[in-house]
């Protein structure tokens, strides 16, 4: 079995987080456009969604406790999701073969996506000056 290089793993991780972040921001922008008044609503929706993703991702990346029998939150499964298969057809990943079990955990990807979404919300306030 051939192992994937670190650059392939990092590329797949970056493409996954980028695509997820763009999807979340676009979805939040649609909600803010339909139900709110533009950028101010977008900033708040991004904060709430980013905070929820942060909580879920934070719970998911916790190590398993030795003495607890509870099930933990996890987004990792045995098979790739359909969108993940489509992402591997994008240019940086097109020539690379990364076995699914060698990719960065989905739990970590969701946690990092939450940080990106929160950073976009913060940049709307600090850089773009969106405020009350």
Short mmCIF file of N, CA and C in Angstrom, two decimals:
data_model
loop_
_atom_site.label_atom_id
_atom_site.label_comp_id
_atom_site.label_asym_id
_atom_site.label_seq_id
_atom_site.Cartn_x
_atom_site.Cartn_y
_atom_site.Cartn_z
N UNK A 1 0.84 -1.18 0.00
CA UNK A 1 0.00 0.00 0.00
C UNK A 1 0.88 1.24 0.00
N UNK A 2 0.60 2.16 -0.88
CA UNK A 2 1.39 3.37 -1.01
C UNK A 2 0.80 4.46 -0.10
N UNK A 3 1.66 5.15 0.62
CA UNK A 3 1.18 6.21 1.50
C UNK A 3 1.21 7.54 0.76
N UNK A 4 0.29 8.39 1.12
CA UNK A 4 0.20 9.71 0.50
C UNK A 4 1.26 10.63 1.10
N UNK A 5 1.76 11.53 0.28
CA UNK A 5 2.74 12.49 0.78
C UNK A 5 2.05 13.53 1.66
N UNK A 6 2.86 14.20 2.45
CA UNK A 6 2.31 15.24 3.32
C UNK A 6 1.73 16.39 2.51
N UNK A 7 2.36 16.71 1.38
CA UNK A 7 1.83 17.80 0.56
C UNK A 7 0.46 17.44 -0.01
N UNK A 8 0.25 16.17 -0.34
CA UNK A 8 -1.06 15.74 -0.83
C UNK A 8 -2.10 15.84 0.28
N UNK A 9 -1.74 15.45 1.48
CA UNK A 9 -2.67 15.53 2.61
C UNK A 9 -3.02 16.99 2.92
N UNK A 10 -2.02 17.86 2.89
CA UNK A 10 -2.25 19.28 3.17
C UNK A 10 -3.10 19.90 2.06
N UNK A 11 -2.84 19.53 0.82
CA UNK A 11 -3.64 20.05 -0.30
C UNK A 11 -5.09 19.62 -0.18
N UNK A 12 -5.32 18.36 0.13
CA UNK A 12 -6.69 17.87 0.29
C UNK A 12 -7.38 18.56 1.46
N UNK A 13 -6.66 18.75 2.54
CA UNK A 13 -7.18 19.45 3.72
C UNK A 13 -7.57 20.88 3.36
N UNK A 14 -6.68 21.60 2.66
CA UNK A 14 -6.94 23.00 2.30
C UNK A 14 -8.12 23.12 1.35
N UNK A 15 -8.21 22.21 0.38
CA UNK A 15 -9.33 22.27 -0.57
C UNK A 15 -10.64 21.98 0.16
N UNK A 16 -10.65 20.99 1.06
CA UNK A 16 -11.86 20.62 1.80
C UNK A 16 -12.32 21.80 2.66
N UNK A 17 -11.40 22.37 3.44
CA UNK A 17 -11.75 23.48 4.34
C UNK A 17 -12.19 24.70 3.52
N UNK A 18 -11.49 24.97 2.43
CA UNK A 18 -11.87 26.10 1.57
C UNK A 18 -13.26 25.93 0.99
N UNK A 19 -13.54 24.75 0.46
CA UNK A 19 -14.86 24.51 -0.13
C UNK A 19 -15.96 24.57 0.92
N UNK A 20 -15.71 23.97 2.08
CA UNK A 20 -16.71 24.01 3.15
C UNK A 20 -16.94 25.44 3.63
N UNK A 21 -15.88 26.19 3.76
CA UNK A 21 -16.00 27.58 4.22
C UNK A 21 -16.77 28.43 3.21
N UNK A 22 -16.45 28.25 1.93
CA UNK A 22 -17.17 28.99 0.89
C UNK A 22 -18.64 28.61 0.89
N UNK A 23 -18.93 27.33 1.06
CA UNK A 23 -20.32 26.88 1.11
C UNK A 23 -21.08 27.45 2.29
N UNK A 24 -20.44 27.46 3.45
CA UNK A 24 -21.10 28.01 4.65
C UNK A 24 -21.33 29.50 4.50
N UNK A 25 -20.32 30.22 4.03
CA UNK A 25 -20.46 31.68 3.87
C UNK A 25 -21.53 31.99 2.82
N UNK A 26 -21.54 31.25 1.72
CA UNK A 26 -22.55 31.48 0.68
C UNK A 26 -23.95 31.18 1.20
N UNK A 27 -24.10 30.10 1.95
CA UNK A 27 -25.40 29.77 2.53
C UNK A 27 -25.86 30.81 3.52
N UNK A 28 -24.94 31.28 4.35
CA UNK A 28 -25.28 32.33 5.31
C UNK A 28 -25.61 33.64 4.60
N UNK A 29 -24.90 33.93 3.51
CA UNK A 29 -25.19 35.15 2.75
C UNK A 29 -26.58 35.09 2.14
N UNK A 30 -26.98 33.92 1.66
CA UNK A 30 -28.33 33.78 1.11
C UNK A 30 -29.38 33.99 2.20
N UNK A 31 -29.15 33.42 3.37
CA UNK A 31 -30.09 33.61 4.48
C UNK A 31 -30.14 35.08 4.89
N UNK A 32 -28.98 35.72 4.97
CA UNK A 32 -28.93 37.13 5.36
C UNK A 32 -29.61 38.02 4.32
N UNK A 33 -29.49 37.68 3.06
CA UNK A 33 -30.13 38.46 2.00
C UNK A 33 -31.64 38.32 2.05
N UNK A 34 -32.12 37.10 2.27
CA UNK A 34 -33.56 36.85 2.26
C UNK A 34 -34.23 37.38 3.52
N UNK A 35 -33.62 37.14 4.69
CA UNK A 35 -34.29 37.44 5.95
C UNK A 35 -33.77 38.68 6.66
N UNK A 36 -32.70 39.27 6.19
CA UNK A 36 -32.12 40.38 6.94
C UNK A 36 -31.88 41.60 6.09
N UNK A 37 -30.93 42.40 6.57
CA UNK A 37 -30.65 43.67 5.89
C UNK A 37 -29.21 43.73 5.41
N UNK A 38 -28.70 42.63 4.90
CA UNK A 38 -27.40 42.66 4.25
C UNK A 38 -26.24 42.24 5.12
N UNK A 39 -25.19 43.06 5.10
CA UNK A 39 -23.92 42.67 5.73
C UNK A 39 -24.00 42.55 7.25
N UNK A 40 -24.80 43.38 7.89
CA UNK A 40 -24.91 43.28 9.35
C UNK A 40 -25.53 41.94 9.74
N UNK A 41 -26.58 41.56 9.05
CA UNK A 41 -27.19 40.26 9.32
C UNK A 41 -26.22 39.14 8.97
N UNK A 42 -25.49 39.28 7.87
CA UNK A 42 -24.51 38.27 7.49
C UNK A 42 -23.46 38.10 8.58
N UNK A 43 -22.98 39.18 9.14
CA UNK A 43 -21.98 39.11 10.20
C UNK A 43 -22.51 38.31 11.39
N UNK A 44 -23.74 38.59 11.79
CA UNK A 44 -24.31 37.88 12.94
C UNK A 44 -24.60 36.42 12.62
N UNK A 45 -25.11 36.14 11.44
CA UNK A 45 -25.39 34.74 11.06
C UNK A 45 -24.09 33.96 10.98
N UNK A 46 -23.05 34.55 10.40
CA UNK A 46 -21.75 33.87 10.35
C UNK A 46 -21.21 33.60 11.74
N UNK A 47 -21.39 34.55 12.65
CA UNK A 47 -20.91 34.33 14.01
C UNK A 47 -21.64 33.17 14.67
N UNK A 48 -22.95 33.14 14.54
CA UNK A 48 -23.73 32.07 15.18
C UNK A 48 -23.39 30.70 14.56
N UNK A 49 -23.36 30.63 13.24
CA UNK A 49 -23.05 29.36 12.58
C UNK A 49 -21.61 28.95 12.87
N UNK A 50 -20.68 29.90 12.85
CA UNK A 50 -19.29 29.60 13.18
C UNK A 50 -19.14 29.12 14.61
N UNK A 51 -19.87 29.73 15.52
CA UNK A 51 -19.82 29.31 16.92
C UNK A 51 -20.37 27.90 17.09
N UNK A 52 -21.47 27.59 16.39
CA UNK A 52 -22.03 26.23 16.46
C UNK A 52 -21.07 25.21 15.88
N UNK A 53 -20.47 25.53 14.75
CA UNK A 53 -19.47 24.62 14.16
C UNK A 53 -18.26 24.45 15.08
N UNK A 54 -17.87 25.54 15.73
CA UNK A 54 -16.76 25.49 16.68
C UNK A 54 -17.08 24.54 17.83
N UNK A 55 -18.29 24.61 18.34
CA UNK A 55 -18.69 23.71 19.42
C UNK A 55 -18.72 22.26 18.98
N UNK A 56 -19.32 22.00 17.81
CA UNK A 56 -19.37 20.63 17.30
C UNK A 56 -17.98 20.11 16.98
N UNK A 57 -17.18 20.93 16.30
CA UNK A 57 -15.82 20.51 15.97
C UNK A 57 -14.96 20.33 17.21
N UNK A 58 -15.14 21.20 18.19
CA UNK A 58 -14.39 21.07 19.44
C UNK A 58 -14.73 19.79 20.19
N UNK A 59 -16.00 19.44 20.20
CA UNK A 59 -16.40 18.18 20.82
C UNK A 59 -15.87 16.98 20.03
N UNK A 60 -15.86 17.10 18.73
CA UNK A 60 -15.45 15.98 17.88
C UNK A 60 -13.96 15.69 17.97
N UNK A 61 -13.13 16.71 18.20
CA UNK A 61 -11.69 16.47 18.24
C UNK A 61 -11.18 16.07 19.62
N UNK A 62 -12.06 16.02 20.58
CA UNK A 62 -11.65 15.60 21.92
C UNK A 62 -11.20 14.14 21.90
N UNK A 63 -10.11 13.83 22.63
CA UNK A 63 -9.70 12.43 22.68
C UNK A 63 -10.70 11.61 23.49
N UNK A 64 -10.77 10.34 23.16
CA UNK A 64 -11.70 9.46 23.86
C UNK A 64 -11.19 9.19 25.26
N UNK A 65 -12.08 9.36 26.25
CA UNK A 65 -11.72 9.11 27.63
C UNK A 65 -11.63 7.61 27.88
N UNK A 66 -10.70 7.19 28.70
CA UNK A 66 -10.49 5.75 28.95
C UNK A 66 -11.64 5.12 29.72
N UNK A 67 -12.20 5.85 30.67
CA UNK A 67 -13.21 5.25 31.54
C UNK A 67 -14.64 5.53 31.14
N UNK A 68 -14.84 6.31 30.14
CA UNK A 68 -16.22 6.65 29.76
C UNK A 68 -16.70 5.73 28.66
N UNK A 69 -17.94 5.31 28.80
CA UNK A 69 -18.55 4.45 27.80
C UNK A 69 -19.48 5.22 26.88
N UNK A 70 -19.56 6.54 27.07
CA UNK A 70 -20.45 7.35 26.25
C UNK A 70 -19.94 7.42 24.82
N UNK A 71 -20.91 7.57 23.92
CA UNK A 71 -20.53 7.83 22.53
C UNK A 71 -20.13 9.27 22.41
N UNK A 72 -19.14 9.53 21.60
CA UNK A 72 -18.71 10.90 21.40
C UNK A 72 -19.14 11.41 20.04
N UNK A 73 -19.15 12.71 19.90
CA UNK A 73 -19.51 13.33 18.63
C UNK A 73 -18.38 13.07 17.65
N UNK A 74 -18.72 12.59 16.46
CA UNK A 74 -17.71 12.36 15.43
C UNK A 74 -18.35 12.44 14.06
N UNK A 75 -17.61 13.04 13.13
CA UNK A 75 -18.08 13.14 11.75
C UNK A 75 -17.33 12.18 10.84
N UNK A 76 -16.40 11.43 11.41
CA UNK A 76 -15.63 10.47 10.63
C UNK A 76 -16.47 9.22 10.36
N UNK A 77 -16.44 8.78 9.13
CA UNK A 77 -17.09 7.54 8.73
C UNK A 77 -16.09 6.69 7.97
N UNK A 78 -16.50 5.53 7.58
CA UNK A 78 -15.62 4.60 6.88
C UNK A 78 -15.44 4.96 5.41
N UNK A 79 -16.34 5.74 4.84
CA UNK A 79 -16.31 6.03 3.41
C UNK A 79 -16.37 7.54 3.19
N UNK A 80 -15.83 7.97 2.03
CA UNK A 80 -15.92 9.41 1.73
C UNK A 80 -17.34 9.81 1.37
N UNK A 81 -17.66 11.06 1.64
CA UNK A 81 -18.93 11.62 1.23
C UNK A 81 -18.86 11.92 -0.26
N UNK A 82 -19.99 12.08 -0.89
CA UNK A 82 -20.03 12.37 -2.32
C UNK A 82 -19.31 13.65 -2.69
N UNK A 83 -19.46 14.67 -1.87
CA UNK A 83 -18.80 15.94 -2.16
C UNK A 83 -17.29 15.79 -2.08
N UNK A 84 -16.81 14.93 -1.20
CA UNK A 84 -15.36 14.72 -1.08
C UNK A 84 -14.80 14.06 -2.33
N UNK A 85 -15.56 13.18 -2.92
CA UNK A 85 -15.12 12.55 -4.17
C UNK A 85 -15.06 13.57 -5.29
N UNK A 86 -16.02 14.51 -5.31
CA UNK A 86 -16.00 15.56 -6.33
C UNK A 86 -14.85 16.53 -6.12
N UNK A 87 -14.50 16.79 -4.86
CA UNK A 87 -13.40 17.71 -4.58
C UNK A 87 -12.06 17.16 -5.06
N UNK A 88 -11.92 15.84 -5.09
CA UNK A 88 -10.66 15.26 -5.55
C UNK A 88 -10.45 15.43 -7.05
N UNK A 89 -11.47 15.88 -7.76
CA UNK A 89 -11.35 16.14 -9.19
C UNK A 89 -10.89 17.56 -9.50
N UNK A 90 -10.76 18.40 -8.46
CA UNK A 90 -10.29 19.77 -8.66
C UNK A 90 -8.79 19.77 -8.97
N UNK A 91 -8.30 20.80 -9.67
CA UNK A 91 -6.92 20.82 -10.15
C UNK A 91 -5.82 20.49 -9.15
N UNK A 92 -5.79 21.02 -7.93
CA UNK A 92 -4.64 20.66 -7.10
C UNK A 92 -4.64 19.18 -6.71
N UNK A 93 -5.80 18.55 -6.68
CA UNK A 93 -5.89 17.15 -6.24
C UNK A 93 -6.05 16.16 -7.39
N UNK A 94 -6.24 16.66 -8.58
CA UNK A 94 -6.56 15.80 -9.72
C UNK A 94 -5.49 14.74 -9.97
N UNK A 95 -4.24 15.08 -9.83
CA UNK A 95 -3.14 14.15 -10.12
C UNK A 95 -2.70 13.35 -8.89
N UNK A 96 -3.28 13.62 -7.74
CA UNK A 96 -2.85 12.97 -6.50
C UNK A 96 -3.81 11.85 -6.12
N UNK A 97 -3.24 10.81 -5.56
CA UNK A 97 -4.05 9.72 -5.03
C UNK A 97 -3.84 9.68 -3.52
N UNK A 98 -4.89 9.95 -2.79
CA UNK A 98 -4.82 9.97 -1.33
C UNK A 98 -5.81 8.95 -0.80
N UNK A 99 -5.33 7.85 -0.23
CA UNK A 99 -6.27 6.89 0.35
C UNK A 99 -7.11 7.56 1.43
N UNK A 100 -8.38 7.19 1.48
CA UNK A 100 -9.31 7.85 2.40
C UNK A 100 -8.84 7.77 3.84
N UNK A 101 -8.28 6.65 4.25
CA UNK A 101 -7.88 6.47 5.65
C UNK A 101 -6.64 7.29 6.01
N UNK A 102 -5.94 7.86 5.01
CA UNK A 102 -4.75 8.66 5.29
C UNK A 102 -5.03 10.16 5.25
N UNK A 103 -6.25 10.55 4.97
CA UNK A 103 -6.60 11.97 4.93
C UNK A 103 -6.74 12.51 6.35
N UNK A 104 -6.67 13.82 6.47
CA UNK A 104 -6.89 14.48 7.75
C UNK A 104 -8.33 14.21 8.18
N UNK A 105 -8.53 14.00 9.45
CA UNK A 105 -9.85 13.67 9.99
C UNK A 105 -10.88 14.76 9.67
N UNK A 106 -12.10 14.34 9.37
CA UNK A 106 -13.19 15.29 9.14
C UNK A 106 -13.45 16.14 10.38
N UNK A 107 -13.24 15.56 11.54
CA UNK A 107 -13.45 16.31 12.78
C UNK A 107 -12.55 17.54 12.82
N UNK A 108 -11.29 17.37 12.46
CA UNK A 108 -10.34 18.49 12.43
C UNK A 108 -10.73 19.47 11.34
N UNK A 109 -11.17 18.97 10.19
CA UNK A 109 -11.56 19.84 9.08
C UNK A 109 -12.74 20.72 9.47
N UNK A 110 -13.71 20.16 10.17
CA UNK A 110 -14.88 20.94 10.60
C UNK A 110 -14.47 21.98 11.63
N UNK A 111 -13.58 21.62 12.53
CA UNK A 111 -13.10 22.58 13.53
C UNK A 111 -12.39 23.75 12.85
N UNK A 112 -11.52 23.46 11.88
CA UNK A 112 -10.80 24.53 11.18
C UNK A 112 -11.76 25.36 10.33
N UNK A 113 -12.75 24.72 9.74
CA UNK A 113 -13.77 25.46 8.97
C UNK A 113 -14.48 26.45 9.88
N UNK A 114 -14.77 26.05 11.11
CA UNK A 114 -15.42 26.98 12.04
C UNK A 114 -14.55 28.19 12.31
N UNK A 115 -13.24 27.99 12.41
CA UNK A 115 -12.33 29.11 12.64
C UNK A 115 -12.31 30.06 11.44
N UNK A 116 -12.37 29.50 10.24
CA UNK A 116 -12.40 30.34 9.03
C UNK A 116 -13.70 31.14 8.99
N UNK A 117 -14.82 30.51 9.30
CA UNK A 117 -16.12 31.21 9.29
C UNK A 117 -16.13 32.32 10.34
N UNK A 118 -15.60 32.04 11.52
CA UNK A 118 -15.51 33.07 12.55
C UNK A 118 -14.57 34.20 12.13
N UNK A 119 -13.50 33.87 11.41
CA UNK A 119 -12.58 34.89 10.92
C UNK A 119 -13.25 35.79 9.88
N UNK A 120 -14.10 35.22 9.04
CA UNK A 120 -14.83 36.02 8.06
C UNK A 120 -15.79 36.96 8.78
N UNK A 121 -16.45 36.47 9.81
CA UNK A 121 -17.36 37.31 10.59
C UNK A 121 -16.59 38.46 11.26
N UNK A 122 -15.44 38.14 11.82
CA UNK A 122 -14.62 39.16 12.47
C UNK A 122 -14.10 40.17 11.45
N UNK A 123 -13.70 39.69 10.27
CA UNK A 123 -13.18 40.61 9.27
C UNK A 123 -14.27 41.54 8.74
N UNK A 124 -15.51 41.08 8.71
CA UNK A 124 -16.60 41.98 8.33
C UNK A 124 -16.71 43.14 9.31
N UNK A 125 -16.45 42.86 10.57
CA UNK A 125 -16.56 43.92 11.57
C UNK A 125 -15.31 44.80 11.59
N UNK A 126 -14.14 44.18 11.62
CA UNK A 126 -12.91 44.94 11.79
C UNK A 126 -12.44 45.59 10.50
N UNK A 127 -12.42 44.83 9.42
CA UNK A 127 -11.87 45.35 8.16
C UNK A 127 -12.92 46.15 7.40
N UNK A 128 -14.12 45.59 7.25
CA UNK A 128 -15.15 46.25 6.46
C UNK A 128 -15.95 47.29 7.26
N UNK A 129 -15.81 47.28 8.58
CA UNK A 129 -16.50 48.28 9.39
C UNK A 129 -17.99 48.03 9.54
N UNK A 130 -18.41 46.80 9.37
CA UNK A 130 -19.84 46.49 9.50
C UNK A 130 -20.18 46.46 10.99
N UNK A 131 -21.09 47.31 11.40
CA UNK A 131 -21.48 47.38 12.80
C UNK A 131 -22.81 48.08 12.93
N UNK A 132 -23.27 48.17 14.15
CA UNK A 132 -24.55 48.79 14.43
C UNK A 132 -24.45 50.28 14.34
#
